[in-house]
Short mmCIF file of C-alpha atoms and ligand atoms in Angstrom, two decimals:
data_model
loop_
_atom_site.label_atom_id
_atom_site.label_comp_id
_atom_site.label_asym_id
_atom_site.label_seq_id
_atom_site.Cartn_x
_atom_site.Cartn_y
_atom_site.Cartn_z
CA UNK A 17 25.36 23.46 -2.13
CA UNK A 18 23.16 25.88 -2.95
CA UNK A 19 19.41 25.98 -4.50
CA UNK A 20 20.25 26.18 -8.19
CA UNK A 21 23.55 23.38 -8.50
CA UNK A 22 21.56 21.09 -6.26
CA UNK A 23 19.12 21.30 -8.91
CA UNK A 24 21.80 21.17 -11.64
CA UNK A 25 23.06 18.04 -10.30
CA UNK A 26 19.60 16.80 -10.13
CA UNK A 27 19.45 17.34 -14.01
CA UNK A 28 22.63 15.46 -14.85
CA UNK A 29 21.46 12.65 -13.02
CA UNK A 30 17.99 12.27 -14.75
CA UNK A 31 20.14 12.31 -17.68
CA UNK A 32 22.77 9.54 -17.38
CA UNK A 33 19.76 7.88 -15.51
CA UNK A 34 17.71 8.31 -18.49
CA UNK A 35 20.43 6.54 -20.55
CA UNK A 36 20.66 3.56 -18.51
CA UNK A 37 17.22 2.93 -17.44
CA UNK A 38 16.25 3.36 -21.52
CA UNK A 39 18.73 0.31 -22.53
CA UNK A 40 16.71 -2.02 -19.92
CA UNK A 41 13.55 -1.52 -21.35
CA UNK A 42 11.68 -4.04 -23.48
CA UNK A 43 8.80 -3.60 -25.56
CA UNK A 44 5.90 -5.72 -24.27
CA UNK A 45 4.84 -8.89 -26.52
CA UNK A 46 2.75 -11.06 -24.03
CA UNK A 47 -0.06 -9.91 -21.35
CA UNK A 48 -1.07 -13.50 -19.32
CA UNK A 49 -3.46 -13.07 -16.53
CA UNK A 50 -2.05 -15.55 -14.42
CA UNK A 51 0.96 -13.33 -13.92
CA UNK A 52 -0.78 -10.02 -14.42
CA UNK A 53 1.11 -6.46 -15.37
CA UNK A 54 0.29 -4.40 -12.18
CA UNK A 55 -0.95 -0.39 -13.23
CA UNK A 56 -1.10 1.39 -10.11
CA UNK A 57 -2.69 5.36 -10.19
CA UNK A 58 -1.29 7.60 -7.49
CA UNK A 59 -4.42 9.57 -7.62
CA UNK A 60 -7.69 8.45 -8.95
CA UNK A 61 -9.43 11.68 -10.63
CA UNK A 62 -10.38 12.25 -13.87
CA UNK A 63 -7.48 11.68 -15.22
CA UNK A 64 -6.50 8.43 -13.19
CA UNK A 65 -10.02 7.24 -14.63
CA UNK A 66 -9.32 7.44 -18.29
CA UNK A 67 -5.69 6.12 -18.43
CA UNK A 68 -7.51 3.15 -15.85
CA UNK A 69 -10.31 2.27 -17.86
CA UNK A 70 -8.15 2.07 -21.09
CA UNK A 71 -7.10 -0.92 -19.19
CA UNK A 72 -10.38 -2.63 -19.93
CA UNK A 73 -11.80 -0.90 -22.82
CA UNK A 74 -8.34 -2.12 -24.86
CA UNK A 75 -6.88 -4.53 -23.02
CA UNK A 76 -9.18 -7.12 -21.10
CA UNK A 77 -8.17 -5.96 -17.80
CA UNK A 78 -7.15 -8.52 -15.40
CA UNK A 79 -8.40 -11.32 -17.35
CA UNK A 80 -6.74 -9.73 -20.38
CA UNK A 81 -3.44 -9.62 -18.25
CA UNK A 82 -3.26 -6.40 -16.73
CA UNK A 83 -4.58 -5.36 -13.12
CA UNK A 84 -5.51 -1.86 -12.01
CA UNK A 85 -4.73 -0.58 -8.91
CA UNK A 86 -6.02 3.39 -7.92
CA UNK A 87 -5.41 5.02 -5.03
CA UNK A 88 -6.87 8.68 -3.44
CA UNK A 89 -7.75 10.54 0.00
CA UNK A 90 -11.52 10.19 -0.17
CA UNK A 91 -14.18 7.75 -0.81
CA UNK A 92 -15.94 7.34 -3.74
CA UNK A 93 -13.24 9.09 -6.39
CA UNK A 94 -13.78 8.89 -9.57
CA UNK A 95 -10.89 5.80 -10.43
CA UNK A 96 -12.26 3.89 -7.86
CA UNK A 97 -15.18 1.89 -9.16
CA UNK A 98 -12.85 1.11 -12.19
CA UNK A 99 -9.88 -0.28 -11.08
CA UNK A 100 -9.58 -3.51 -9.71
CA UNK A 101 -8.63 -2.78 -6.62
CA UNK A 102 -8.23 0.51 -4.48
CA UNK A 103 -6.71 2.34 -1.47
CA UNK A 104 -7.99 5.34 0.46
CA UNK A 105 -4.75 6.79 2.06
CA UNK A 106 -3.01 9.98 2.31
CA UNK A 107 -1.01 10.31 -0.44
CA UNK A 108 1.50 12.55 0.98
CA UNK A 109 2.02 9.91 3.92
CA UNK A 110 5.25 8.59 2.52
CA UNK A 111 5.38 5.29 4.85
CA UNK A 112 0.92 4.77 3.93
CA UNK A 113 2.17 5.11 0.18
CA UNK A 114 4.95 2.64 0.13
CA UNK A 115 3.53 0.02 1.81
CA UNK A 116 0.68 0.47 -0.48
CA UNK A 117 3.05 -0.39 -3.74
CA UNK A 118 5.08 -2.78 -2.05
CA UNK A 119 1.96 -4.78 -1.29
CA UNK A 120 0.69 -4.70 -4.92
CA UNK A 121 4.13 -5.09 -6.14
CA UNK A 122 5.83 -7.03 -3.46
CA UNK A 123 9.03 -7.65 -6.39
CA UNK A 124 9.80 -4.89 -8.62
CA UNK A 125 10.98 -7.65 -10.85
CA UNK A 126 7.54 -8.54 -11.85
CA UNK A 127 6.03 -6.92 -14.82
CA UNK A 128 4.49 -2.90 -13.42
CA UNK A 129 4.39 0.88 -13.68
CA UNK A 130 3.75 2.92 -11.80
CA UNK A 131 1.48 6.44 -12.57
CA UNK A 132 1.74 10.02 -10.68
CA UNK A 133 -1.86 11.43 -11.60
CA UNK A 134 -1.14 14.08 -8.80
CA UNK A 135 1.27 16.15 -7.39
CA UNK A 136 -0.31 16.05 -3.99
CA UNK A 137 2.01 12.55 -3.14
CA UNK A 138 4.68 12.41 -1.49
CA UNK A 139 6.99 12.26 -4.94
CA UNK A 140 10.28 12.17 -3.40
CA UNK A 141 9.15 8.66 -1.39
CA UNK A 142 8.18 7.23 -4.81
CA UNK A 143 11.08 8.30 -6.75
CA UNK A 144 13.36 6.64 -3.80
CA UNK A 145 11.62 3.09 -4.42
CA UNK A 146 12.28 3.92 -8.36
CA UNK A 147 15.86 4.82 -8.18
CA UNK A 148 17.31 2.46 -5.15
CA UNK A 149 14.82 -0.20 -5.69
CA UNK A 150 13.87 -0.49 -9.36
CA UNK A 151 10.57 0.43 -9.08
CA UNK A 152 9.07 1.36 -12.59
CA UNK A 153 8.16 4.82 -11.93
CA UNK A 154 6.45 6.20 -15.04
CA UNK A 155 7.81 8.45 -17.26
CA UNK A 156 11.36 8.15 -14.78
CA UNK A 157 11.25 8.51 -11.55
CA UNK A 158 12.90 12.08 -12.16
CA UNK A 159 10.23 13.67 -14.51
CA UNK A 160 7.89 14.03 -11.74
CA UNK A 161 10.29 15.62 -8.91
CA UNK A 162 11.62 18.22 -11.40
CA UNK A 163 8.19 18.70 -13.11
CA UNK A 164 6.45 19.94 -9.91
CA UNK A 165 9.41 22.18 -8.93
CA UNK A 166 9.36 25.34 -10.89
CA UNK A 167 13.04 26.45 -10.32
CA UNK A 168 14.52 23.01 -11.38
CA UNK A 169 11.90 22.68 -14.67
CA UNK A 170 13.58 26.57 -15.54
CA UNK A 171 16.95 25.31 -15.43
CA UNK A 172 15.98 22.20 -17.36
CA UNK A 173 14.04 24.41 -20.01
CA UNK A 174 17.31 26.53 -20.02
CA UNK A 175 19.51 23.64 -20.67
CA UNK A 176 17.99 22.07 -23.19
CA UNK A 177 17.61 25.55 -24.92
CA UNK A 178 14.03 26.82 -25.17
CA UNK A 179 12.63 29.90 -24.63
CA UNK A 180 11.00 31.00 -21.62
CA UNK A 181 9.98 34.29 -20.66
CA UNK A 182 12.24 36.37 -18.20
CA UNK A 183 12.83 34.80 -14.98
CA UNK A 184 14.73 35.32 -11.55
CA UNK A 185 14.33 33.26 -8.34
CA UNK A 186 14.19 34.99 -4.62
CA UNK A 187 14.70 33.12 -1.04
CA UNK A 188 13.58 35.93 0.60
CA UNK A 189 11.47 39.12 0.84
CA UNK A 190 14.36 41.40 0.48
CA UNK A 191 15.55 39.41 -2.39
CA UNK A 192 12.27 39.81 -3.79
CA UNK A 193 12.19 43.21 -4.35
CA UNK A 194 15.88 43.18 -5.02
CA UNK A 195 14.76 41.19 -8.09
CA UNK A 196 11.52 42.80 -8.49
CA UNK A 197 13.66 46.22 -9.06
CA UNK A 198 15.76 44.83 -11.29
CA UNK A 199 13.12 43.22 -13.69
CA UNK A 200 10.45 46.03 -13.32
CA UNK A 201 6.87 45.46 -13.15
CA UNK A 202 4.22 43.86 -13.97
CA UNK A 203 5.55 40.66 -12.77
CA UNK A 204 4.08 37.21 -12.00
CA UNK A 205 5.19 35.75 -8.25
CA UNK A 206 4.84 32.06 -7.77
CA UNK A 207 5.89 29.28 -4.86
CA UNK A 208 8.22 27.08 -6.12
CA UNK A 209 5.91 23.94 -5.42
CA UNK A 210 2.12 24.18 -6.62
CA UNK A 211 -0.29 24.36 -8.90
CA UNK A 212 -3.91 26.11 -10.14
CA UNK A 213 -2.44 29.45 -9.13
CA UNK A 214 -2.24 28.58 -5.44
CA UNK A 215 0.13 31.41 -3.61
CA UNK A 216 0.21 33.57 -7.09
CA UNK A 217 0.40 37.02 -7.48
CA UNK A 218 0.46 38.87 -10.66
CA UNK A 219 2.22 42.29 -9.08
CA UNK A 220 1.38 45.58 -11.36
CA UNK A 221 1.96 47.80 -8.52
CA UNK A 222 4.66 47.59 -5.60
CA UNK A 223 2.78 46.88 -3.00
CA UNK A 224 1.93 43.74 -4.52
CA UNK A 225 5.27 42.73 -4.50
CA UNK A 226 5.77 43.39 -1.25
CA UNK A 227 3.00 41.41 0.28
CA UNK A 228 3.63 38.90 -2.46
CA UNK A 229 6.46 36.44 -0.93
CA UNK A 230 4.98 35.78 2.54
CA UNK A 231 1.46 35.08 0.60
CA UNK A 232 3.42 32.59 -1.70
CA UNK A 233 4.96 31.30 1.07
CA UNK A 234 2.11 30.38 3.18
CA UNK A 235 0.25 29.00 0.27
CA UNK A 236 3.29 26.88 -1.20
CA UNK A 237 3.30 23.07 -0.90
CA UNK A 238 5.90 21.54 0.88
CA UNK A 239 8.87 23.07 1.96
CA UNK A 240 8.58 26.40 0.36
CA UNK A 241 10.48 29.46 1.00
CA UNK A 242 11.82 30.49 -3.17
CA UNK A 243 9.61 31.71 -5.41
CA UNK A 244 9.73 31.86 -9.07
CA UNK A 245 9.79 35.67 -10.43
CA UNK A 246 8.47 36.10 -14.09
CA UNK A 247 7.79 38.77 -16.23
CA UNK A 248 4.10 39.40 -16.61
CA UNK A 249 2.83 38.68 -20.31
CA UNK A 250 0.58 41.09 -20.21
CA UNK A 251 -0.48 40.47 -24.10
CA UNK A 252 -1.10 36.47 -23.22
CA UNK A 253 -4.74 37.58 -22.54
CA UNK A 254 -4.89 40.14 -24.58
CA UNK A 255 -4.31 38.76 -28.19
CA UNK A 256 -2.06 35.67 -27.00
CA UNK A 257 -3.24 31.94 -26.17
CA UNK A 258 -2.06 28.73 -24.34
CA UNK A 259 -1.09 25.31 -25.89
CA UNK A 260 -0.43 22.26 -23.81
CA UNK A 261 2.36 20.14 -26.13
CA UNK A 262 1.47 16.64 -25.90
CA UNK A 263 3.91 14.19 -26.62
CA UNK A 264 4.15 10.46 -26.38
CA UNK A 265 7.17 8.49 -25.80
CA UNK A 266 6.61 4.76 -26.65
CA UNK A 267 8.25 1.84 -28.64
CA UNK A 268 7.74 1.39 -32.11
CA UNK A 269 7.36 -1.42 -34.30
CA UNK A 270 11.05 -1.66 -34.41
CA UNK A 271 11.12 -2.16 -31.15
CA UNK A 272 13.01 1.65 -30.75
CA UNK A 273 11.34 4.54 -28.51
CA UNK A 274 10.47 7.06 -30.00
CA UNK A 275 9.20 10.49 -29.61
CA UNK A 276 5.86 11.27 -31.52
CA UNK A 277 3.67 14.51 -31.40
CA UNK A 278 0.33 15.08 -31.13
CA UNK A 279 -1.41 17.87 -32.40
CA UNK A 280 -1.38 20.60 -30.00
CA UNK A 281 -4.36 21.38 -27.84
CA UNK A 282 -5.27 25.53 -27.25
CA UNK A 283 -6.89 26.70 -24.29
CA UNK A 284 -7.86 29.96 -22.53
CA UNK A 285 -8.65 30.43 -19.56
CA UNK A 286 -10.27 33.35 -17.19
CA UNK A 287 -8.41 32.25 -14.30
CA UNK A 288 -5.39 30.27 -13.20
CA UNK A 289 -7.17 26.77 -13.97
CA UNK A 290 -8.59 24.51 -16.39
CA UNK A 291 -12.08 26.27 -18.45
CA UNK A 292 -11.58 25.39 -21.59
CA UNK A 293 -9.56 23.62 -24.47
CA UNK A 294 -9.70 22.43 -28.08
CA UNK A 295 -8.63 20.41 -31.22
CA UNK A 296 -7.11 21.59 -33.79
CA UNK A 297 -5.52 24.83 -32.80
CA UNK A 298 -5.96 28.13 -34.52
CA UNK A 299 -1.86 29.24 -34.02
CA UNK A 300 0.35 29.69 -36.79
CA UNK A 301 1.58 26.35 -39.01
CA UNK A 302 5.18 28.32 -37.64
CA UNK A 303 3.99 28.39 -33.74
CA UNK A 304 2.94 24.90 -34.08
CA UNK A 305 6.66 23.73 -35.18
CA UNK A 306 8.49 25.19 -32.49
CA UNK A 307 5.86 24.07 -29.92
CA UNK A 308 6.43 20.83 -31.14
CA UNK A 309 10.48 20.85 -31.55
CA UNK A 310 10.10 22.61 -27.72
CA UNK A 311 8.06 19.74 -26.00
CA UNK A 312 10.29 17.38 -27.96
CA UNK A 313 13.33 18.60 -26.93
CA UNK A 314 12.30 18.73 -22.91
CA UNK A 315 10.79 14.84 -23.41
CA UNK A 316 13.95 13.19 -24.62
CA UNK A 317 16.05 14.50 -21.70
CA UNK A 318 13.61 13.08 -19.55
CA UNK A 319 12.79 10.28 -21.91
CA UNK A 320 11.22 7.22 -20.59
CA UNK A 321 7.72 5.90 -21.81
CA UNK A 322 4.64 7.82 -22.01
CA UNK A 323 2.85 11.11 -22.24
CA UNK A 324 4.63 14.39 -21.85
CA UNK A 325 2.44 17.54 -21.39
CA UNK A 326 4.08 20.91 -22.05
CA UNK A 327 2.04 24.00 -21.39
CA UNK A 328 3.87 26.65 -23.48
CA UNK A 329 2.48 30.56 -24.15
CA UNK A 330 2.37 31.75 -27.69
CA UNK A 331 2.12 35.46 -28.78
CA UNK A 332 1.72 35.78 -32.72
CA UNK A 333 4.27 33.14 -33.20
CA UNK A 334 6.28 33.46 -30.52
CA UNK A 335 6.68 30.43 -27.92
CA UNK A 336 7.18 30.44 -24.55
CA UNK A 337 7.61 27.32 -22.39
CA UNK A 338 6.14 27.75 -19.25
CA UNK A 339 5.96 23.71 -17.22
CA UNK A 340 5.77 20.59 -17.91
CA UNK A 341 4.35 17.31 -16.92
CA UNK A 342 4.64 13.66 -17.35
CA UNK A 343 1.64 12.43 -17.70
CA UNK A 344 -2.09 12.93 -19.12
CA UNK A 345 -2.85 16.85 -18.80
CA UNK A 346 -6.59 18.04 -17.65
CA UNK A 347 -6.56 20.46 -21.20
CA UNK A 348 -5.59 17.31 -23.11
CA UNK A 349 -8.88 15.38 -21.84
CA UNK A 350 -10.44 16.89 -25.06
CA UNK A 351 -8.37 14.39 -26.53
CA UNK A 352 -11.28 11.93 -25.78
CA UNK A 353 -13.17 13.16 -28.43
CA UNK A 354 -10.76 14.54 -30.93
CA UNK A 355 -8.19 12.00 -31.12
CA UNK A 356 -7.42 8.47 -32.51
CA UNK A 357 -7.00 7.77 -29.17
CA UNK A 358 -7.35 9.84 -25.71
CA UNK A 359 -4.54 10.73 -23.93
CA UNK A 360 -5.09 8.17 -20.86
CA UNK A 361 -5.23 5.05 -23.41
CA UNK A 362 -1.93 6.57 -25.18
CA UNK A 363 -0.19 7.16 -21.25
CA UNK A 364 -1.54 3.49 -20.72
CA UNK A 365 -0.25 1.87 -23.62
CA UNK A 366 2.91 3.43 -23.99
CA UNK A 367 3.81 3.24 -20.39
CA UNK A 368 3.62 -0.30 -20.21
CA UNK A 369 5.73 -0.55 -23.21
CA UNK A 370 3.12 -1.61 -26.23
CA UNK A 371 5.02 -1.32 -29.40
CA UNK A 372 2.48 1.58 -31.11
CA UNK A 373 2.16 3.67 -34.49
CA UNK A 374 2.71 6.84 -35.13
CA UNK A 375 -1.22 6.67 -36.49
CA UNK A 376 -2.79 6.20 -33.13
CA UNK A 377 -2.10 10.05 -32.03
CA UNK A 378 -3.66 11.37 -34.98
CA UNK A 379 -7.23 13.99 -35.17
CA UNK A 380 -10.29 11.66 -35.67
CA UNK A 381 -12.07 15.26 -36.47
CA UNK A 382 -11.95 16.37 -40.04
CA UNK A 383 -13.49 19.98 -41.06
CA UNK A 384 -14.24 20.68 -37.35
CA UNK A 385 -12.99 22.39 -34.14
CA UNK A 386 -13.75 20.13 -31.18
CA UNK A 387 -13.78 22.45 -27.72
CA UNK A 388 -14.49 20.54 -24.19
CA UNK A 389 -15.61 23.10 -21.49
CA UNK A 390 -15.60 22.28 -17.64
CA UNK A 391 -18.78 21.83 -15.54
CA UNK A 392 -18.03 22.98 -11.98
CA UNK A 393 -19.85 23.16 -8.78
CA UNK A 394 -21.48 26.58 -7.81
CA UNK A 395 -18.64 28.99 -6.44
CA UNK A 396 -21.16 29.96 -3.71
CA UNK A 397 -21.93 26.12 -2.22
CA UNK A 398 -21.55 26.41 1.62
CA UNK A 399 -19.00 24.50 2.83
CA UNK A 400 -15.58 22.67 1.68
CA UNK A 401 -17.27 18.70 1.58
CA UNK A 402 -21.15 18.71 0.18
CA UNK A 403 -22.48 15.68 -0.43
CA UNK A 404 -23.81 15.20 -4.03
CA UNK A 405 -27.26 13.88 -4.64
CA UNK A 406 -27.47 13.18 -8.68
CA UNK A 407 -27.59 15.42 -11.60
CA UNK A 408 -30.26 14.76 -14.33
CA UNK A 409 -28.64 13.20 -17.35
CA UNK A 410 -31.55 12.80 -19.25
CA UNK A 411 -32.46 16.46 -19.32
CA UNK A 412 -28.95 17.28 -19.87
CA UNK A 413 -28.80 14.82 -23.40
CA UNK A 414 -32.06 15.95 -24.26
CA UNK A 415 -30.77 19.65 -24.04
CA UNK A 416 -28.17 18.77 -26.44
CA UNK A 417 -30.84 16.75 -29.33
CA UNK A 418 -33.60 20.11 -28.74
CA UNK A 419 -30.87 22.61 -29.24
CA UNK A 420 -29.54 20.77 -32.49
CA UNK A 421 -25.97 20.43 -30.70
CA UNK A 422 -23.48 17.97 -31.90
CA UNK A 423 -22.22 17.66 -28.55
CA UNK A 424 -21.50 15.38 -25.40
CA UNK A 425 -20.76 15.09 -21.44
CA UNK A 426 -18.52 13.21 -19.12
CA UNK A 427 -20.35 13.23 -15.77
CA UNK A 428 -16.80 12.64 -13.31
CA UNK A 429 -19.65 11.15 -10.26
CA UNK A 430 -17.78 12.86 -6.97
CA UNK A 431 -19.53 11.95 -4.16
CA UNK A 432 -18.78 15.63 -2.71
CA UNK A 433 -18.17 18.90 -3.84
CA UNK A 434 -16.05 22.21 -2.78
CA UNK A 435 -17.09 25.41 -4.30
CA UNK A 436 -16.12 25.56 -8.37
CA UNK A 437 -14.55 21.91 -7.82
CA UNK A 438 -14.48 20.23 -11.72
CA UNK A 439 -17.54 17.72 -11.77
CA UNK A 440 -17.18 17.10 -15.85
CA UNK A 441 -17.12 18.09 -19.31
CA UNK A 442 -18.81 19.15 -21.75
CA UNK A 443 -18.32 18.79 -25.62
CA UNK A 444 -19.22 20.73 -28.66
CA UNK A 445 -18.28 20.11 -32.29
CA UNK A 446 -18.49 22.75 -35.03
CA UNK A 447 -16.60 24.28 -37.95
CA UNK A 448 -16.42 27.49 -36.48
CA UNK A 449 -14.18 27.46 -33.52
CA UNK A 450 -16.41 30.72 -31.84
CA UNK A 451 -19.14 28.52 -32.41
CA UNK A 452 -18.22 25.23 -30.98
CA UNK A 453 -16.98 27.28 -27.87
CA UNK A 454 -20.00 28.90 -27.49
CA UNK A 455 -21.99 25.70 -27.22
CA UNK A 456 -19.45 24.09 -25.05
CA UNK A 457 -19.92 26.79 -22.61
CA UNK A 458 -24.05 26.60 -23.04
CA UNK A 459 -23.95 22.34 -22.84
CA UNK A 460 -21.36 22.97 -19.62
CA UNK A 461 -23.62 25.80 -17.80
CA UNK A 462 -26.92 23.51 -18.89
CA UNK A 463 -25.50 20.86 -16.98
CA UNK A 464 -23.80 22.76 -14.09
CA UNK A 465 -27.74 23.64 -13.32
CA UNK A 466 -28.67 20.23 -13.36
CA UNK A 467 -26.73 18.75 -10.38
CA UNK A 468 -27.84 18.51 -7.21
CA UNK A 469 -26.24 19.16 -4.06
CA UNK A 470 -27.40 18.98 -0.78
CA UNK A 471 -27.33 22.27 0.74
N1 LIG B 3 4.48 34.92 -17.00
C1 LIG B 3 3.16 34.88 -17.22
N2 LIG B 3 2.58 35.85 -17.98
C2 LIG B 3 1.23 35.83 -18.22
N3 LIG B 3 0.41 34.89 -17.75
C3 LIG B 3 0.92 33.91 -16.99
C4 LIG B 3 2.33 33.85 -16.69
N4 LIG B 3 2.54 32.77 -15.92
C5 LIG B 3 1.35 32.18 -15.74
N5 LIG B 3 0.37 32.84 -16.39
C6 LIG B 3 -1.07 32.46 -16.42
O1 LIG B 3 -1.39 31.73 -15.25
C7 LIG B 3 -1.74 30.36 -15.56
C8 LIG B 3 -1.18 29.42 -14.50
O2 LIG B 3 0.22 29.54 -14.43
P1 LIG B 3 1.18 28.27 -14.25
O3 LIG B 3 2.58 28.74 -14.21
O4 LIG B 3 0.83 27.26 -15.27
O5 LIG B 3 0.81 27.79 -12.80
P2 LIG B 3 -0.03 26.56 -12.25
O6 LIG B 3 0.99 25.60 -11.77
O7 LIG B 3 -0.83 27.15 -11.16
O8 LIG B 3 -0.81 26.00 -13.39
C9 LIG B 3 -1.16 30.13 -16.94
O9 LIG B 3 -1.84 29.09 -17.61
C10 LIG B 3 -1.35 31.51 -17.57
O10 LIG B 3 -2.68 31.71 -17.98
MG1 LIG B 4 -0.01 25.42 -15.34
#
């Protein structure tokens, strides 16, 4: 078989999976914490942290009926302290990562989900114990293997009939710039399994595309030899912008799931990775429609319970869809501040099947932009794993009051840091969107200079 109708059959399955997995779900009525729901985070960052501690701010925990379990490579991540109980393991250790479920959730019978905060796991293990075994693998265990693989979320995006921009695959370097010939330049190069731009070339001249496959190659995750060709939107930075499409799958109070929308959330960004995002968006009432019908569309052939995240380009108010994910999305942590609820609560609940409203994923923010910047680590630290000391959070929420901010952080606490590794957020509110991301960006830098490190 080759690349693309192994993938294709992948795709039919998660569908007629989809359809049976769907009728054996039941909305959740009772939480008793002498037979606890089990949560367990595959990854414990940021992001494992706030759909974790939604456990106890809404829920009561364990004693409310629901136990947390988080589990990451290092000591001292941020889920840890929050969950109930933890693992250190490597996640990509397939046999470490199994037995680490199994002993939490000896019976796949008993009431417990199971949440992919990473792709660094090894997915295919998990989605094994979720297809053969029952395992409650959250959205299905199929979201996550064809979310992290570009060339199988392009034929899903394809099938379900939304636009994306231009796109070939190559298994080769000759088929490279075969393709690369065909399409013309500038082009965008990427290995068919990672993420934050690892093994990506943008090629505007040809020898970029010729040293671009074996660089893709080398930096791909997993067994890696296509790459994903794209035409180069070279107006995305220029007078384009970037929406992640959140969308939440849960049951309502008819006991149906359904598929609501939440406002979209715009970001730019300088680089390949997470800088900056905001609440409400400034695109078109027209770009916001088909980013929502889009993110809709890709979520119900998934389908399952919880968040979606869609990242989709938009160019006056045209929409491209670009990946997806299921699950909590680091642009959408603005949520936090913006929304009813954040998006970790709203993964939480839904996923364990909490009947919800349609009112719980609307803007808290009325009048306002809300923009969350990240706080990173200095790009010129000397050395992969240095230890981190403190950071003054007094100064830094005394900054805010002097400067007359209406603003906030989210301190992450990693006990180590890698050069320009995320270490938190912070928050600005104002009615002019320039404004609010300017004082993001001065609250964020503030802070950045008020962590220590020991160098
Ligand atoms: N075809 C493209 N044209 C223009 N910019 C792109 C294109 N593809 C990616 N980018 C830019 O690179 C960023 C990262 O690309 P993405 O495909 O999301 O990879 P990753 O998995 O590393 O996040 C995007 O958010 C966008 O800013
Ligand atoms: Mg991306």
């Amino acid at each position: 078989m080759d690349v693309v109708e192994y993938r294709v059959k992948i795709l039919e399955e998660a569908e007629s999976f989809r359809k049976e997995y769907e009728r054996n779900l039941r909305p959740l009525e009772e939480l008793r914490p002498e037979k606890p729901f089990t949560y367990i985070s595959v990854g414990g960052g940021e992001l494992g942290d706030l759909v974790l501690t939604a456990a106890k701010r809404e829920l009561g925990g364990a004693n409310g009926g629901i136990r947390t379990v988080a589990i990451d490579r290092y000591d001292g991540f941020p889920a840890q302290d929050v969950a109930d109980h933890y693992e250190i393991i490597d996640m990509l250790n397939g046999d470490l990562l199994e037995k680490c479920i199994r002993k939490y959730v000896p019976n796949p019978e008993e009431p417990h989900a199971i949440y992919l905060e990473i792709e660094r796991a090894d997915t295919l293990r998990v989605f094994k114990l979720g297809k053969e075994e029952g395992y409650n693998v959250v959205s299905t265990p199929y979201a996550p293997l064809i979310g992290m693989d570009r060339l199988s979320t392009k034929l899903l995006f394809e099938r379900v009939g939304v636009p994306v921009v231009e796109w070939q695959y190559a298994d080769s370097e000759e088929e490279l710039k075969r393709v690369a010939k065909d399409m013309g330049l500038p082009l965008i190069i990427k290995p068919i399994m990672t993420s934050s731009g690892h093994g990506t070339t943008i090629a505007k001249k040809w020898e970029d595309v010729e040293k671009a496959y074996e660089y893709a190659v080398k930096h791909a995750r997993g067994k890696g030899d296509i790459v994903v060709v794209e035409r180069y939107l070279e107006e995305l930075k220029e007078r384009g912008t970037e929406i992640t499409q959140l969308v939440l799958r849960h049951f309502d109070e008819n006991g149906n799931i359904v598929t609501t929308l939440l406002p979209p959330v715009e970001h730019k960004r300088p680089g390949a990775t997470y800088h900056e995002s905001w609440l409400p968006a400034t695109i078109s009432e027209a770009a916001v429609r088909k980013c929502q019908e889009y993110a809709k569309r890709i979520a119900e052939y998934l389908g399952g319970l919880g968040i979606y995240a869609v990242e989709q380009f938009v160019i006056d108010d045209k929409v491209y869809n670009s990946e997806f994910a299921n699950r909590p999305h680091d642009t959408g942590m603005v949520t936090r501040w913006a929304l009813e609820k954040d998006e970790g609560a709203l993964h939480l609940l839904a996923s364990i099947g909490l009947p919800l409203s349609k009112e719980v994923t609307r803007l808290k923010i009325k009048g306002e932009y809300c923009v969350a910047h990240v706080i990173l680590a200095p790009h010129d630290l000397p050395s992969e794993e240095v230890p981190v000391l403190g950071w003054n959070a007094g100064r830094v929420y005394a900054y805010i009051r002097r400067k007359g901010y209406r603003g906030d952080v989210w301190y992450f606490g990693k006990p180590v840091a890698y050069p320009t590794r995320r270490m938190g957020l912070a928050v600005a509110y104002h009615e002019d969107i320039e404004e609010a991301r300017r004082i993001a960006e001065d609250i964020a830098h503030f802070a950045e200079k008020n962590i220590r490190y020991k160098t």
